[in-house]
CSV table of C-alpha atoms in Angstrom, one decimal:
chain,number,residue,atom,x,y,z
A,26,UNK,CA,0.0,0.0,0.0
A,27,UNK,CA,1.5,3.6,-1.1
A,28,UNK,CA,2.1,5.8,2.4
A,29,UNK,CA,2.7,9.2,2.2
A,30,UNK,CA,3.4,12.0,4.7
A,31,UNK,CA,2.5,15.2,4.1
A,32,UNK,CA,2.5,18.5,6.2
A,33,UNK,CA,2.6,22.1,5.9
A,34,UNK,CA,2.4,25.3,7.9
A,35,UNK,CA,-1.3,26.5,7.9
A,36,UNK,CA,-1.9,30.3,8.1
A,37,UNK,CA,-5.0,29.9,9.4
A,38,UNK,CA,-4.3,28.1,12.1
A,39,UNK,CA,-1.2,29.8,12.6
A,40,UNK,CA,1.0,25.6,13.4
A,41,UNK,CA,2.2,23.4,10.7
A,42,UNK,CA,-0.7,20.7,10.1
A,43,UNK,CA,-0.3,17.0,9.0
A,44,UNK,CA,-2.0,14.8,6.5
A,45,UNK,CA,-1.5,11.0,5.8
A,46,UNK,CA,-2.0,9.8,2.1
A,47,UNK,CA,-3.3,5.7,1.9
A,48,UNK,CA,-3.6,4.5,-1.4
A,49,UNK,CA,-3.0,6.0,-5.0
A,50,UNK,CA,-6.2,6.3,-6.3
A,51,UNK,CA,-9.8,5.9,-6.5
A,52,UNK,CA,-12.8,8.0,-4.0
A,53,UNK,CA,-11.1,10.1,-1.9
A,54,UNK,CA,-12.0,10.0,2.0
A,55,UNK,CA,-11.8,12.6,4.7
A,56,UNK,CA,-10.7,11.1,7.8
A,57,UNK,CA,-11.7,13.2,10.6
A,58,UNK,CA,-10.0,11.7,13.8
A,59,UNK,CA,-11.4,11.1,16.9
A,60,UNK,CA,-11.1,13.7,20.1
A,61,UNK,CA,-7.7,14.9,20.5
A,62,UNK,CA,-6.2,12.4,17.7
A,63,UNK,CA,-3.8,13.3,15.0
A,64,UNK,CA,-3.3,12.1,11.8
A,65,UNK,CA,-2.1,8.5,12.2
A,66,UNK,CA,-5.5,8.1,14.3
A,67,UNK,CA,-7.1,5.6,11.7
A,68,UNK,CA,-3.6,3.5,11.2
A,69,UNK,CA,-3.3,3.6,14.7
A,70,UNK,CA,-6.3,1.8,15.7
A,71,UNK,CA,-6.6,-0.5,12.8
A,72,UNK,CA,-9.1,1.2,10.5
A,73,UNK,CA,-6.9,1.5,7.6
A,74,UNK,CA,-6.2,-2.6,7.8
A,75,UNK,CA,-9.9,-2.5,7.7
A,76,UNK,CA,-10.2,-0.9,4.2
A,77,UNK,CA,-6.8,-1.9,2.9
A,78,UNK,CA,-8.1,-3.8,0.2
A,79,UNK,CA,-10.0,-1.4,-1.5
A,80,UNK,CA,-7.0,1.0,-0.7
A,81,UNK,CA,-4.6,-1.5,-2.6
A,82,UNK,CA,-7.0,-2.0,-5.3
A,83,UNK,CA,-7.6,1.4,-6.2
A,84,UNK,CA,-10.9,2.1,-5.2
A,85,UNK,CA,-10.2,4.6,-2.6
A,86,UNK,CA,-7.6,6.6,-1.7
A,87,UNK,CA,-7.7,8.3,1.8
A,88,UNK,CA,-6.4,11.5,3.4
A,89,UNK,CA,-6.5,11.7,7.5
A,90,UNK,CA,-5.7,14.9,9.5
A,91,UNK,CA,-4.7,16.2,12.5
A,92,UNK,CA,-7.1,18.0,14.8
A,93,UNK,CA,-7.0,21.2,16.5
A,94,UNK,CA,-9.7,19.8,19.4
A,95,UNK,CA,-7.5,20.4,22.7
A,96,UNK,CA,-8.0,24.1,21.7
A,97,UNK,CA,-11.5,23.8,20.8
A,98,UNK,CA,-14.1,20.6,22.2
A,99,UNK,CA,-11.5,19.3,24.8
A,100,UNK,CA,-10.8,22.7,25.9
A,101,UNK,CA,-13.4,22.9,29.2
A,102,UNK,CA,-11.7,26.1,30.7
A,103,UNK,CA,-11.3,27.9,27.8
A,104,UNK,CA,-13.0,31.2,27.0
A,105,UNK,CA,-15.7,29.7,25.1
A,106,UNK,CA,-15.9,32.8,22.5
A,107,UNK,CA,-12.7,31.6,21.4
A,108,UNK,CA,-12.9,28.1,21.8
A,109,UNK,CA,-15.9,28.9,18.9
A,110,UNK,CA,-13.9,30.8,17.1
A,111,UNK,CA,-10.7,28.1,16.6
A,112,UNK,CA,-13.3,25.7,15.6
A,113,UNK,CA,-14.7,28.0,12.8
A,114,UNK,CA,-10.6,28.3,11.9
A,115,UNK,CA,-10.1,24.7,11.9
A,116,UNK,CA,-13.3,24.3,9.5
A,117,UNK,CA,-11.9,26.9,7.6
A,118,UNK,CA,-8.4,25.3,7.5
A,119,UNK,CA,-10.3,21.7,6.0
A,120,UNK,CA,-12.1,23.5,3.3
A,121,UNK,CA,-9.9,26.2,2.1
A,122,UNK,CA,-6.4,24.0,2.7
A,123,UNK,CA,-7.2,20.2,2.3
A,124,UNK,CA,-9.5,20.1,0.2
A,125,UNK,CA,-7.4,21.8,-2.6
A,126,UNK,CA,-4.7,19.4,-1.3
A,127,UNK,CA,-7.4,16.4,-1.9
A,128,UNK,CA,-8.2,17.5,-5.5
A,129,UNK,CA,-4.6,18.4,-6.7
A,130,UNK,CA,-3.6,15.0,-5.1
A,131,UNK,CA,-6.3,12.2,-5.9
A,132,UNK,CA,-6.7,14.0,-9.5
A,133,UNK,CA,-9.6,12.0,-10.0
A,134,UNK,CA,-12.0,14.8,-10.0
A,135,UNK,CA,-14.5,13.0,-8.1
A,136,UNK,CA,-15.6,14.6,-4.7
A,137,UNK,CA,-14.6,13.1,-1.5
A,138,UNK,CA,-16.2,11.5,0.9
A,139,UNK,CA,-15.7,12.9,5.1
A,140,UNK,CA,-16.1,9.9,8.0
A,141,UNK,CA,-15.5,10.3,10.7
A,142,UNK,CA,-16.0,8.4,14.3
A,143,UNK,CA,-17.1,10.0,17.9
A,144,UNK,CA,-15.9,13.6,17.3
A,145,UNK,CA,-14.2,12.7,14.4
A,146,UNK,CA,-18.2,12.1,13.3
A,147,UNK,CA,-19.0,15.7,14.3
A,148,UNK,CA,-16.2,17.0,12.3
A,149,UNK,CA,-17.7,14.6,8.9
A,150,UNK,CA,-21.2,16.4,9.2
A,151,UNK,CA,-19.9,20.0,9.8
A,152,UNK,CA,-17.9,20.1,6.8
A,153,UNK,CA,-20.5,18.4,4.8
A,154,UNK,CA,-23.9,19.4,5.9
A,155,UNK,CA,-22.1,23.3,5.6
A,156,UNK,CA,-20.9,22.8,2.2
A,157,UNK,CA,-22.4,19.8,0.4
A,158,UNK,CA,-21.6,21.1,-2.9
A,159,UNK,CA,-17.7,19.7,-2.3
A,160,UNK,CA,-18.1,16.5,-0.7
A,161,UNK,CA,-19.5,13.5,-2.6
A,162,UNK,CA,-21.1,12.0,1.3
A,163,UNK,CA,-20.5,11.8,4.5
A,164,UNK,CA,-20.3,8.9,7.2
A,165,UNK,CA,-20.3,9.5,11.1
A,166,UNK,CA,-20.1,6.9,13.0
A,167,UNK,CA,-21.3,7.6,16.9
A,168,UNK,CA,-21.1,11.1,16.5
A,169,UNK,CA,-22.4,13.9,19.1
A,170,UNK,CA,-24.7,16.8,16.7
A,171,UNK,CA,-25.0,19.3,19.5
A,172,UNK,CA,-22.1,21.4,19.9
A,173,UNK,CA,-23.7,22.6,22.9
A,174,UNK,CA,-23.4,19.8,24.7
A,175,UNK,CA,-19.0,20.4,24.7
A,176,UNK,CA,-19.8,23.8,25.7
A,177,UNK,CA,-21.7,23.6,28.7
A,178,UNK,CA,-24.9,24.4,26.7
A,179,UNK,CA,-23.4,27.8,26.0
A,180,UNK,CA,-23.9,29.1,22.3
A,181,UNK,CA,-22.9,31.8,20.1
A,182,UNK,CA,-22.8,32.6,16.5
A,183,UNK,CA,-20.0,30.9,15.7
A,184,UNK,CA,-20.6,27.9,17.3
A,185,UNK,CA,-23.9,27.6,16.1
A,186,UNK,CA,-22.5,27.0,12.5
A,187,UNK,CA,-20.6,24.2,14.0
A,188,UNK,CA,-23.9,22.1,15.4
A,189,UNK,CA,-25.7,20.4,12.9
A,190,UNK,CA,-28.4,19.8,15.4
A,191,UNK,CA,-28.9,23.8,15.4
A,192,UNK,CA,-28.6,24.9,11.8
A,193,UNK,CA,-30.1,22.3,10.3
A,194,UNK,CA,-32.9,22.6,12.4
A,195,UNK,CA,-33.3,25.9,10.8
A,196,UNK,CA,-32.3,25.0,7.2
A,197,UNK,CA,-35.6,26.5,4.9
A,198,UNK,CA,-37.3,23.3,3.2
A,199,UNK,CA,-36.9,25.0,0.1
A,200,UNK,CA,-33.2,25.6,0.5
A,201,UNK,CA,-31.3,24.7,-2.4
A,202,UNK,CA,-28.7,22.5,-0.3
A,203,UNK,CA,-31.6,20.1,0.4
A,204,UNK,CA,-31.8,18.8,-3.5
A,205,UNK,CA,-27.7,18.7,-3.0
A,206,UNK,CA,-27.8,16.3,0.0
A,207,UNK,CA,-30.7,14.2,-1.4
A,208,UNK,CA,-27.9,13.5,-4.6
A,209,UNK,CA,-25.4,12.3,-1.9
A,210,UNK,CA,-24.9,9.1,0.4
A,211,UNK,CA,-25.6,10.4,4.3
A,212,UNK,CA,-25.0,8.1,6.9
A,213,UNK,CA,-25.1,8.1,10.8
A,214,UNK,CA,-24.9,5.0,12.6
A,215,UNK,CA,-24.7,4.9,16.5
A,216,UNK,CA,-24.5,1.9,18.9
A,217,UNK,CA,-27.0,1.4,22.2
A,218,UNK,CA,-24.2,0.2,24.2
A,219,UNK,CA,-21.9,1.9,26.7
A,220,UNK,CA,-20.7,5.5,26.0
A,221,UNK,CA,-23.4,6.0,23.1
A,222,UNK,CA,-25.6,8.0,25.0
A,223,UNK,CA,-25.0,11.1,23.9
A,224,UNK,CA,-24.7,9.7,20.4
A,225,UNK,CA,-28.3,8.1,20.6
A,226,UNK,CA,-29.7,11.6,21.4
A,227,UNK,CA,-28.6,13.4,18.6
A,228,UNK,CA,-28.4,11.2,16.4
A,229,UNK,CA,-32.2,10.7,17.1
A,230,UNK,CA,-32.4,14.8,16.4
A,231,UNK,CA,-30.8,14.3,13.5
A,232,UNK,CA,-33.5,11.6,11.9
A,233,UNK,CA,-36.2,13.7,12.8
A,234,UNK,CA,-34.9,16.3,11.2
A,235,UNK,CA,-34.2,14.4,8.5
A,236,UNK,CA,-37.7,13.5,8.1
A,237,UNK,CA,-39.4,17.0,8.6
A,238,UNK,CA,-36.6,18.6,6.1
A,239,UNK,CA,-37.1,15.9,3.2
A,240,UNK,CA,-33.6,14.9,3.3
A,241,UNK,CA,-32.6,11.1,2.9
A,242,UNK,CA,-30.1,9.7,5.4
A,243,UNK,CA,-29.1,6.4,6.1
A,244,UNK,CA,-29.4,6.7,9.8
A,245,UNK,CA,-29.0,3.2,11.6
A,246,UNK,CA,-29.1,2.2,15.4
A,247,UNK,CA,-26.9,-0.8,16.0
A,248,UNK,CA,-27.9,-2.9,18.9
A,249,UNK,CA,-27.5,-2.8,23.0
A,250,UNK,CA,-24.4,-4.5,22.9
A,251,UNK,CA,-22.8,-1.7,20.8
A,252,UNK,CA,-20.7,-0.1,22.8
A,253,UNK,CA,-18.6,3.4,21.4
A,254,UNK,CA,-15.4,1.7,20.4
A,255,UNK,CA,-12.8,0.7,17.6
A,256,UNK,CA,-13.8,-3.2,17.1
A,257,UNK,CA,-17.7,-1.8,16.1
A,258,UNK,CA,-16.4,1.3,14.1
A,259,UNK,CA,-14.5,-1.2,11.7
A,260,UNK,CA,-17.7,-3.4,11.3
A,261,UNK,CA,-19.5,-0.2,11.1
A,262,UNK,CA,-16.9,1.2,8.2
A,263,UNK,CA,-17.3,-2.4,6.3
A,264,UNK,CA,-20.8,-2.6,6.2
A,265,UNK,CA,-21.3,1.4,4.8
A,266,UNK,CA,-18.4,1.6,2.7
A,267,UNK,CA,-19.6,0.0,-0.3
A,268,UNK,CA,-23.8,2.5,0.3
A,269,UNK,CA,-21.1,5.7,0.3
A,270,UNK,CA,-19.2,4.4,-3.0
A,271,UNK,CA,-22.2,3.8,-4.8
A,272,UNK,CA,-21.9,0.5,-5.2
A,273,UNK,CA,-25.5,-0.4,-3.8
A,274,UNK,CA,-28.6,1.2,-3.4
């Protein structure tokens, strides 16, 4: 499998940032890490052994980044305006920076795909809920919708763009991103088990909105014994992978 190690200094986030490249061609995936994580989160944790033989055979080709969270989510003592505000930089930083990077890179043309699991799920449907006209999908896998909830329940402005929960609640049903995410694969999947609660709540937001908004999602709850951890997220990434390709219905 081709490895490569990229990195540059980010003016908007004022550090040099880090990318890993699997694979040479194919759909390209975002890989949002989970909280706190870096780049080599996925390899790590065996999720790129889960996927390495549609990396090897071409069929994807996937780009993981570091995180900024420790200033932003993790952050509990922070000033919150700020915390808001490094998050809306780091959003920035993935559409403005990496996803030039993605294009120039994968050449393919096609648009890629963000997944993400826990906060690394968060990250997925900010970027493409906000701007579905440059991702092909999205999967988030036991993801947390309500920015609120890292922030005490506190909420600006700022922050509001970064919970899905909020503005999509809000999103007109005649908005034009609605025919946009209804050409796209969307899916959330949460477990019932330990450390899912949070996940189960919002993600239970997120269908209903969903529903009232006209937009199809794959949303799926996995069963009791589905606790928030790596072993379900690679059962999770098999069984979705080939819905977000396009490869079934």
């Amino acid at each position: 499998m081709k490895r490569e190690y990229r990195s540059w200094y980010s003016d908007r986030l004022q550090r040099e940032m880090n990318i890993r490249v699997y694979g040479h061609a194919g759909t390209p995936l975002l890989i949002l890490p989970t909280q706190d994580s870096m780049c080599d989160n996925f390899e790590n944790f065996g999720m790129i052994d889960t996927v390495a033989p549609e990396i090897e055979a071409g069929k994807i080709q996937l780009f993981a980044v570091d995180t900024v969270d420790r200033e932003t989510w993790s952050n509990v003592w922070g000033d919150k305006g700020w915390r808001a505000a490094r998050q809306e930089d780091y959003y920035n930083y993935l559409i403005e920076e990496v996803l030039p990077f993605i294009r120039t890179e994968n050449g393919t043309g096609r648009l890629p795909i963000a997944i993400g699991c826990s906060l690394g799920g968060l990250h997925a449907a900010i970027v493409f809920f906000r701007r579905p006209d440059l991702f092909g999908g999205m999967m988030s896998l036991s993801g947390v919708y309500d920015a609120k909830f890292f922030f005490d329940g506190w909420e600006d402005g700022t922050l509001y763009q970064n919970s899905p929960v909020d503005f999509l609640a809000n999103l007109p049903e005649d908005h034009p991103y609605i025919s946009l995410y209804n050409q796209k694969k969307i899916v959330l999947c949460v477990g019932q088990g330990r450390w899912e609660d949070e996940g189960r709540r919002t993600t239970a937001i997120m269908r209903d909105i969903f529903a009232g908004k006209g937009i199809h999602a794959w949303v799926d709850f996995w069963g009791y014994d589905v606790d928030h951890d790596w072993c379900w997220w690679k059962k999770q990434l098999r069984y979705f992978l080939p819905y977000v390709l396009g490869e079934q219905g």
